[in-house]
JSON list of C-alpha atoms in Angstrom, two decimals:
[
{"chain": "F", "resi": 94, "resn": "MET", "atom": "CA", "xyz": [-5.82, -20.47, -6.55]},
{"chain": "F", "resi": 95, "resn": "GLY", "atom": "CA", "xyz": [-7.65, -20.00, -3.29]},
{"chain": "F", "resi": 96, "resn": "ASN", "atom": "CA", "xyz": [-5.72, -18.08, -0.63]},
{"chain": "F", "resi": 97, "resn": "ARG", "atom": "CA", "xyz": [-2.58, -17.44, -2.65]},
{"chain": "F", "resi": 98, "resn": "PRO", "atom": "CA", "xyz": [-1.56, -13.81, -2.01]},
{"chain": "F", "resi": 99, "resn": "ASN", "atom": "CA", "xyz": [-0.88, -11.41, -4.86]},
{"chain": "F", "resi": 100, "resn": "TRP", "atom": "CA", "xyz": [2.64, -9.95, -5.07]},
{"chain": "F", "resi": 101, "resn": "ASN", "atom": "CA", "xyz": [1.82, -6.83, -3.02]},
{"chain": "F", "resi": 102, "resn": "GLU", "atom": "CA", "xyz": [0.24, -8.93, -0.27]},
{"chain": "F", "resi": 103, "resn": "TYR", "atom": "CA", "xyz": [3.16, -11.35, -0.31]},
{"chain": "F", "resi": 104, "resn": "PHE", "atom": "CA", "xyz": [5.82, -8.67, 0.00]},
{"chain": "F", "resi": 105, "resn": "MET", "atom": "CA", "xyz": [3.88, -6.76, 2.67]},
{"chain": "F", "resi": 106, "resn": "LYS", "atom": "CA", "xyz": [3.66, -9.97, 4.71]},
{"chain": "F", "resi": 107, "resn": "MET", "atom": "CA", "xyz": [7.44, -10.26, 4.36]},
{"chain": "F", "resi": 108, "resn": "ALA", "atom": "CA", "xyz": [7.79, -6.68, 5.67]},
{"chain": "F", "resi": 109, "resn": "GLU", "atom": "CA", "xyz": [5.57, -7.62, 8.61]},
{"chain": "F", "resi": 110, "resn": "LEU", "atom": "CA", "xyz": [7.81, -10.62, 9.28]},
{"chain": "F", "resi": 111, "resn": "ALA", "atom": "CA", "xyz": [10.85, -8.31, 9.25]},
{"chain": "F", "resi": 112, "resn": "ALA", "atom": "CA", "xyz": [9.05, -6.05, 11.76]},
{"chain": "F", "resi": 113, "resn": "SER", "atom": "CA", "xyz": [8.81, -8.99, 14.16]},
{"chain": "F", "resi": 114, "resn": "ARG", "atom": "CA", "xyz": [12.62, -8.71, 14.59]},
{"chain": "F", "resi": 115, "resn": "SER", "atom": "CA", "xyz": [12.34, -5.11, 15.83]},
{"chain": "F", "resi": 116, "resn": "THR", "atom": "CA", "xyz": [13.68, -4.29, 19.27]},
{"chain": "F", "resi": 117, "resn": "CYS", "atom": "CA", "xyz": [11.79, -0.99, 19.52]},
{"chain": "F", "resi": 118, "resn": "LEU", "atom": "CA", "xyz": [9.47, -0.76, 22.50]},
{"chain": "F", "resi": 119, "resn": "ARG", "atom": "CA", "xyz": [7.16, 1.83, 20.90]},
{"chain": "F", "resi": 120, "resn": "ARG", "atom": "CA", "xyz": [6.56, 0.72, 17.31]},
{"chain": "F", "resi": 121, "resn": "LYS", "atom": "CA", "xyz": [7.76, -2.31, 15.39]},
{"chain": "F", "resi": 122, "resn": "VAL", "atom": "CA", "xyz": [8.44, -1.47, 11.74]},
{"chain": "F", "resi": 123, "resn": "GLY", "atom": "CA", "xyz": [9.74, -3.67, 8.96]},
{"chain": "F", "resi": 124, "resn": "ALA", "atom": "CA", "xyz": [10.72, -2.98, 5.37]},
{"chain": "F", "resi": 125, "resn": "ILE", "atom": "CA", "xyz": [11.88, -4.96, 2.37]},
{"chain": "F", "resi": 126, "resn": "MET", "atom": "CA", "xyz": [13.38, -3.88, -0.93]},
{"chain": "F", "resi": 127, "resn": "VAL", "atom": "CA", "xyz": [12.33, -5.72, -4.06]},
{"chain": "F", "resi": 128, "resn": "LYS", "atom": "CA", "xyz": [13.35, -5.66, -7.71]},
{"chain": "F", "resi": 129, "resn": "ASP", "atom": "CA", "xyz": [11.96, -7.95, -10.40]},
{"chain": "F", "resi": 130, "resn": "ARG", "atom": "CA", "xyz": [10.02, -9.80, -7.69]},
{"chain": "F", "resi": 131, "resn": "GLN", "atom": "CA", "xyz": [13.24, -10.67, -5.87]},
{"chain": "F", "resi": 132, "resn": "ILE", "atom": "CA", "xyz": [13.99, -9.49, -2.34]},
{"chain": "F", "resi": 133, "resn": "LEU", "atom": "CA", "xyz": [17.20, -7.41, -2.31]},
{"chain": "F", "resi": 134, "resn": "ALA", "atom": "CA", "xyz": [17.37, -6.42, 1.36]},
{"chain": "F", "resi": 135, "resn": "THR", "atom": "CA", "xyz": [15.36, -6.31, 4.57]},
{"chain": "F", "resi": 136, "resn": "GLY", "atom": "CA", "xyz": [15.31, -3.91, 7.49]},
{"chain": "F", "resi": 137, "resn": "TYR", "atom": "CA", "xyz": [13.62, -3.40, 10.82]},
{"chain": "F", "resi": 138, "resn": "ASN", "atom": "CA", "xyz": [13.90, -0.69, 13.44]},
{"chain": "F", "resi": 139, "resn": "GLY", "atom": "CA", "xyz": [16.25, -1.13, 16.35]},
{"chain": "F", "resi": 140, "resn": "ALA", "atom": "CA", "xyz": [19.58, -0.15, 17.84]},
{"chain": "F", "resi": 141, "resn": "PRO", "atom": "CA", "xyz": [22.66, -0.04, 15.59]},
{"chain": "F", "resi": 142, "resn": "ARG", "atom": "CA", "xyz": [24.91, -3.08, 15.38]},
{"chain": "F", "resi": 143, "resn": "GLY", "atom": "CA", "xyz": [26.77, -3.58, 18.66]},
{"chain": "F", "resi": 144, "resn": "VAL", "atom": "CA", "xyz": [24.61, -1.11, 20.64]},
{"chain": "F", "resi": 145, "resn": "THR", "atom": "CA", "xyz": [22.43, -2.34, 23.51]},
{"chain": "F", "resi": 146, "resn": "HIS", "atom": "CA", "xyz": [18.80, -2.79, 22.45]},
{"chain": "F", "resi": 147, "resn": "CYS", "atom": "CA", "xyz": [16.05, -0.74, 24.04]},
{"chain": "F", "resi": 148, "resn": "GLU", "atom": "CA", "xyz": [14.49, -4.00, 25.24]},
{"chain": "F", "resi": 149, "resn": "LYS", "atom": "CA", "xyz": [17.47, -4.29, 27.60]},
{"chain": "F", "resi": 150, "resn": "ASN", "atom": "CA", "xyz": [18.28, -0.63, 28.21]},
{"chain": "F", "resi": 151, "resn": "SER", "atom": "CA", "xyz": [14.74, 0.90, 28.15]},
{"chain": "F", "resi": 152, "resn": "CYS", "atom": "CA", "xyz": [13.43, 3.67, 25.89]},
{"chain": "F", "resi": 153, "resn": "LEU", "atom": "CA", "xyz": [14.73, 7.17, 26.55]},
{"chain": "F", "resi": 154, "resn": "ARG", "atom": "CA", "xyz": [11.89, 8.73, 24.53]},
{"chain": "F", "resi": 155, "resn": "GLU", "atom": "CA", "xyz": [9.37, 6.83, 26.66]},
{"chain": "F", "resi": 156, "resn": "LYS", "atom": "CA", "xyz": [11.09, 7.94, 29.89]},
{"chain": "F", "resi": 157, "resn": "LEU", "atom": "CA", "xyz": [10.96, 11.59, 28.71]},
{"chain": "F", "resi": 158, "resn": "LYS", "atom": "CA", "xyz": [7.38, 11.19, 27.41]},
{"chain": "F", "resi": 159, "resn": "VAL", "atom": "CA", "xyz": [8.35, 12.43, 23.93]},
{"chain": "F", "resi": 160, "resn": "PRO", "atom": "CA", "xyz": [5.34, 12.34, 21.56]},
{"chain": "F", "resi": 161, "resn": "SER", "atom": "CA", "xyz": [5.46, 10.11, 18.50]},
{"chain": "F", "resi": 162, "resn": "GLY", "atom": "CA", "xyz": [7.15, 11.76, 15.53]},
{"chain": "F", "resi": 163, "resn": "GLU", "atom": "CA", "xyz": [9.17, 14.22, 17.62]},
{"chain": "F", "resi": 164, "resn": "ARG", "atom": "CA", "xyz": [12.79, 14.42, 18.81]},
{"chain": "F", "resi": 165, "resn": "HIS", "atom": "CA", "xyz": [14.10, 11.47, 16.79]},
{"chain": "F", "resi": 166, "resn": "GLU", "atom": "CA", "xyz": [17.63, 12.37, 17.90]},
{"chain": "F", "resi": 167, "resn": "LEU", "atom": "CA", "xyz": [16.76, 11.02, 21.36]},
{"chain": "F", "resi": 168, "resn": "CYS", "atom": "CA", "xyz": [16.17, 7.54, 19.99]},
{"chain": "F", "resi": 169, "resn": "ARG", "atom": "CA", "xyz": [18.93, 4.93, 19.88]},
{"chain": "F", "resi": 170, "resn": "GLY", "atom": "CA", "xyz": [17.04, 3.07, 17.16]},
{"chain": "F", "resi": 171, "resn": "VAL", "atom": "CA", "xyz": [17.63, 3.20, 13.44]},
{"chain": "F", "resi": 172, "resn": "HIS", "atom": "CA", "xyz": [14.48, 3.23, 11.30]},
{"chain": "F", "resi": 173, "resn": "ALA", "atom": "CA", "xyz": [13.62, 0.15, 9.23]},
{"chain": "F", "resi": 174, "resn": "GLU", "atom": "CA", "xyz": [14.05, 2.04, 5.95]},
{"chain": "F", "resi": 175, "resn": "GLN", "atom": "CA", "xyz": [17.46, 3.33, 7.04]},
{"chain": "F", "resi": 176, "resn": "ASN", "atom": "CA", "xyz": [18.55, -0.19, 7.98]},
{"chain": "F", "resi": 177, "resn": "LEU", "atom": "CA", "xyz": [17.17, -1.43, 4.67]},
{"chain": "F", "resi": 178, "resn": "VAL", "atom": "CA", "xyz": [19.35, 0.94, 2.62]},
{"chain": "F", "resi": 179, "resn": "ALA", "atom": "CA", "xyz": [22.34, 0.37, 4.93]},
{"chain": "F", "resi": 180, "resn": "GLN", "atom": "CA", "xyz": [22.03, -3.41, 4.50]},
{"chain": "F", "resi": 181, "resn": "ALA", "atom": "CA", "xyz": [21.88, -3.02, 0.72]},
{"chain": "F", "resi": 182, "resn": "ALA", "atom": "CA", "xyz": [24.99, -0.80, 0.80]},
{"chain": "F", "resi": 183, "resn": "PHE", "atom": "CA", "xyz": [26.82, -3.17, 3.16]},
{"chain": "F", "resi": 184, "resn": "HIS", "atom": "CA", "xyz": [26.28, -6.03, 0.73]},
{"chain": "F", "resi": 185, "resn": "GLY", "atom": "CA", "xyz": [26.86, -3.98, -2.43]},
{"chain": "F", "resi": 186, "resn": "VAL", "atom": "CA", "xyz": [23.29, -4.29, -3.70]},
{"chain": "F", "resi": 187, "resn": "LYS", "atom": "CA", "xyz": [22.14, -1.79, -6.31]},
{"chain": "F", "resi": 188, "resn": "THR", "atom": "CA", "xyz": [18.97, -0.05, -5.13]},
{"chain": "F", "resi": 189, "resn": "GLU", "atom": "CA", "xyz": [18.10, 1.97, -8.23]},
{"chain": "F", "resi": 190, "resn": "GLY", "atom": "CA", "xyz": [14.65, 1.14, -9.58]},
{"chain": "F", "resi": 191, "resn": "ALA", "atom": "CA", "xyz": [13.65, -0.93, -6.56]},
{"chain": "F", "resi": 192, "resn": "LEU", "atom": "CA", "xyz": [10.31, -1.09, -4.81]},
{"chain": "F", "resi": 193, "resn": "VAL", "atom": "CA", "xyz": [10.04, -0.79, -1.03]},
{"chain": "F", "resi": 194, "resn": "TYR", "atom": "CA", "xyz": [7.35, -2.41, 1.10]},
{"chain": "F", "resi": 195, "resn": "CYS", "atom": "CA", "xyz": [7.14, -0.97, 4.59]},
{"chain": "F", "resi": 196, "resn": "THR", "atom": "CA", "xyz": [4.73, -1.70, 7.40]},
{"chain": "F", "resi": 197, "resn": "ASN", "atom": "CA", "xyz": [4.53, 2.04, 8.14]},
{"chain": "F", "resi": 198, "resn": "LYS", "atom": "CA", "xyz": [4.69, 5.09, 5.93]},
{"chain": "F", "resi": 199, "resn": "PRO", "atom": "CA", "xyz": [8.25, 6.44, 5.90]},
{"chain": "F", "resi": 200, "resn": "CYS", "atom": "CA", "xyz": [9.02, 9.57, 7.89]},
{"chain": "F", "resi": 201, "resn": "VAL", "atom": "CA", "xyz": [10.45, 12.56, 6.03]},
{"chain": "F", "resi": 202, "resn": "ILE", "atom": "CA", "xyz": [14.06, 11.56, 6.79]},
{"chain": "F", "resi": 203, "resn": "CYS", "atom": "CA", "xyz": [13.53, 8.02, 5.52]},
{"chain": "F", "resi": 204, "resn": "ALA", "atom": "CA", "xyz": [11.67, 9.32, 2.48]},
{"chain": "F", "resi": 205, "resn": "LYS", "atom": "CA", "xyz": [14.71, 11.45, 1.58]},
{"chain": "F", "resi": 206, "resn": "ILE", "atom": "CA", "xyz": [17.01, 8.44, 1.98]},
{"chain": "F", "resi": 207, "resn": "LEU", "atom": "CA", "xyz": [14.78, 6.26, -0.21]},
{"chain": "F", "resi": 208, "resn": "ILE", "atom": "CA", "xyz": [14.61, 9.00, -2.85]},
{"chain": "F", "resi": 209, "resn": "ASN", "atom": "CA", "xyz": [18.41, 9.24, -2.95]},
{"chain": "F", "resi": 210, "resn": "ALA", "atom": "CA", "xyz": [18.71, 5.45, -3.07]},
{"chain": "F", "resi": 211, "resn": "GLY", "atom": "CA", "xyz": [16.82, 5.55, -6.38]},
{"chain": "F", "resi": 212, "resn": "VAL", "atom": "CA", "xyz": [13.70, 3.74, -5.17]},
{"chain": "F", "resi": 213, "resn": "ASP", "atom": "CA", "xyz": [10.86, 3.96, -7.70]},
{"chain": "F", "resi": 214, "resn": "HIS", "atom": "CA", "xyz": [7.86, 3.06, -5.55]},
{"chain": "F", "resi": 215, "resn": "ILE", "atom": "CA", "xyz": [7.00, 2.78, -1.86]},
{"chain": "F", "resi": 216, "resn": "TYR", "atom": "CA", "xyz": [4.09, 0.68, -0.58]},
{"chain": "F", "resi": 217, "resn": "TYR", "atom": "CA", "xyz": [3.09, 0.91, 3.06]},
{"chain": "F", "resi": 218, "resn": "GLY", "atom": "CA", "xyz": [0.55, -0.59, 5.43]},
{"chain": "F", "resi": 219, "resn": "ARG", "atom": "CA", "xyz": [-0.13, 1.97, 8.15]},
{"chain": "F", "resi": 220, "resn": "GLY", "atom": "CA", "xyz": [0.65, 5.62, 8.08]},
{"chain": "F", "resi": 221, "resn": "TYR", "atom": "CA", "xyz": [0.24, 9.09, 9.35]},
{"chain": "F", "resi": 222, "resn": "GLU", "atom": "CA", "xyz": [-0.28, 12.11, 7.16]},
{"chain": "F", "resi": 223, "resn": "ASP", "atom": "CA", "xyz": [2.80, 14.22, 6.55]},
{"chain": "F", "resi": 224, "resn": "GLU", "atom": "CA", "xyz": [2.39, 16.81, 3.81]},
{"chain": "F", "resi": 225, "resn": "PHE", "atom": "CA", "xyz": [6.14, 17.47, 3.59]},
{"chain": "F", "resi": 226, "resn": "THR", "atom": "CA", "xyz": [6.93, 13.78, 3.04]},
{"chain": "F", "resi": 227, "resn": "ASP", "atom": "CA", "xyz": [4.18, 13.58, 0.42]},
{"chain": "F", "resi": 228, "resn": "GLN", "atom": "CA", "xyz": [5.48, 16.68, -1.36]},
{"chain": "F", "resi": 229, "resn": "LEU", "atom": "CA", "xyz": [9.08, 15.42, -1.44]},
{"chain": "F", "resi": 230, "resn": "LEU", "atom": "CA", "xyz": [8.02, 12.07, -2.84]},
{"chain": "F", "resi": 231, "resn": "GLU", "atom": "CA", "xyz": [5.82, 13.73, -5.45]},
{"chain": "F", "resi": 232, "resn": "ASP", "atom": "CA", "xyz": [8.54, 16.22, -6.46]},
{"chain": "F", "resi": 233, "resn": "SER", "atom": "CA", "xyz": [11.06, 13.39, -6.83]},
{"chain": "F", "resi": 234, "resn": "GLY", "atom": "CA", "xyz": [8.74, 11.19, -8.87]},
{"chain": "F", "resi": 235, "resn": "VAL", "atom": "CA", "xyz": [8.67, 8.40, -6.28]},
{"chain": "F", "resi": 236, "resn": "ASN", "atom": "CA", "xyz": [5.21, 6.86, -6.06]},
{"chain": "F", "resi": 237, "resn": "CYS", "atom": "CA", "xyz": [3.90, 6.09, -2.59]},
{"chain": "F", "resi": 238, "resn": "ASP", "atom": "CA", "xyz": [0.76, 4.04, -2.05]},
{"chain": "F", "resi": 239, "resn": "LYS", "atom": "CA", "xyz": [-1.04, 2.68, 0.99]},
{"chain": "F", "resi": 240, "resn": "LEU", "atom": "CA", "xyz": [-2.00, -0.96, 0.68]},
{"chain": "F", "resi": 241, "resn": "ASP", "atom": "CA", "xyz": [-5.27, -1.96, 2.30]}
]
């Protein structure tokens, strides 16, 4: 079949497309939720609905020189995984047993949200090591794999 992507490649490309909608100035992240090879919801990181985007209002974390992964409360943006679950809830979509494809490995907060949403498996493209996130996912039985 030539260049036809397998399902994991296909869905990760869709997550990358979602990331292209991000309004974050520091890192563009996209995520999609899939069940039975059907896309249930999409998400990307950016300001909440009705709030001025960082592209227009600048990045407070950048101004304060906050290192990556620290002081998330200073960010106006909502993470892609959070927006993903919020979109599913907004539209009444059942998330139990779903797979999530995310351009970046979820942070510990997003991992907890995905666990409670009933997600079975998380696939990600890029990541940083976080032992606490890994432990929570393992304890909950949620598989998490990096796609190369």
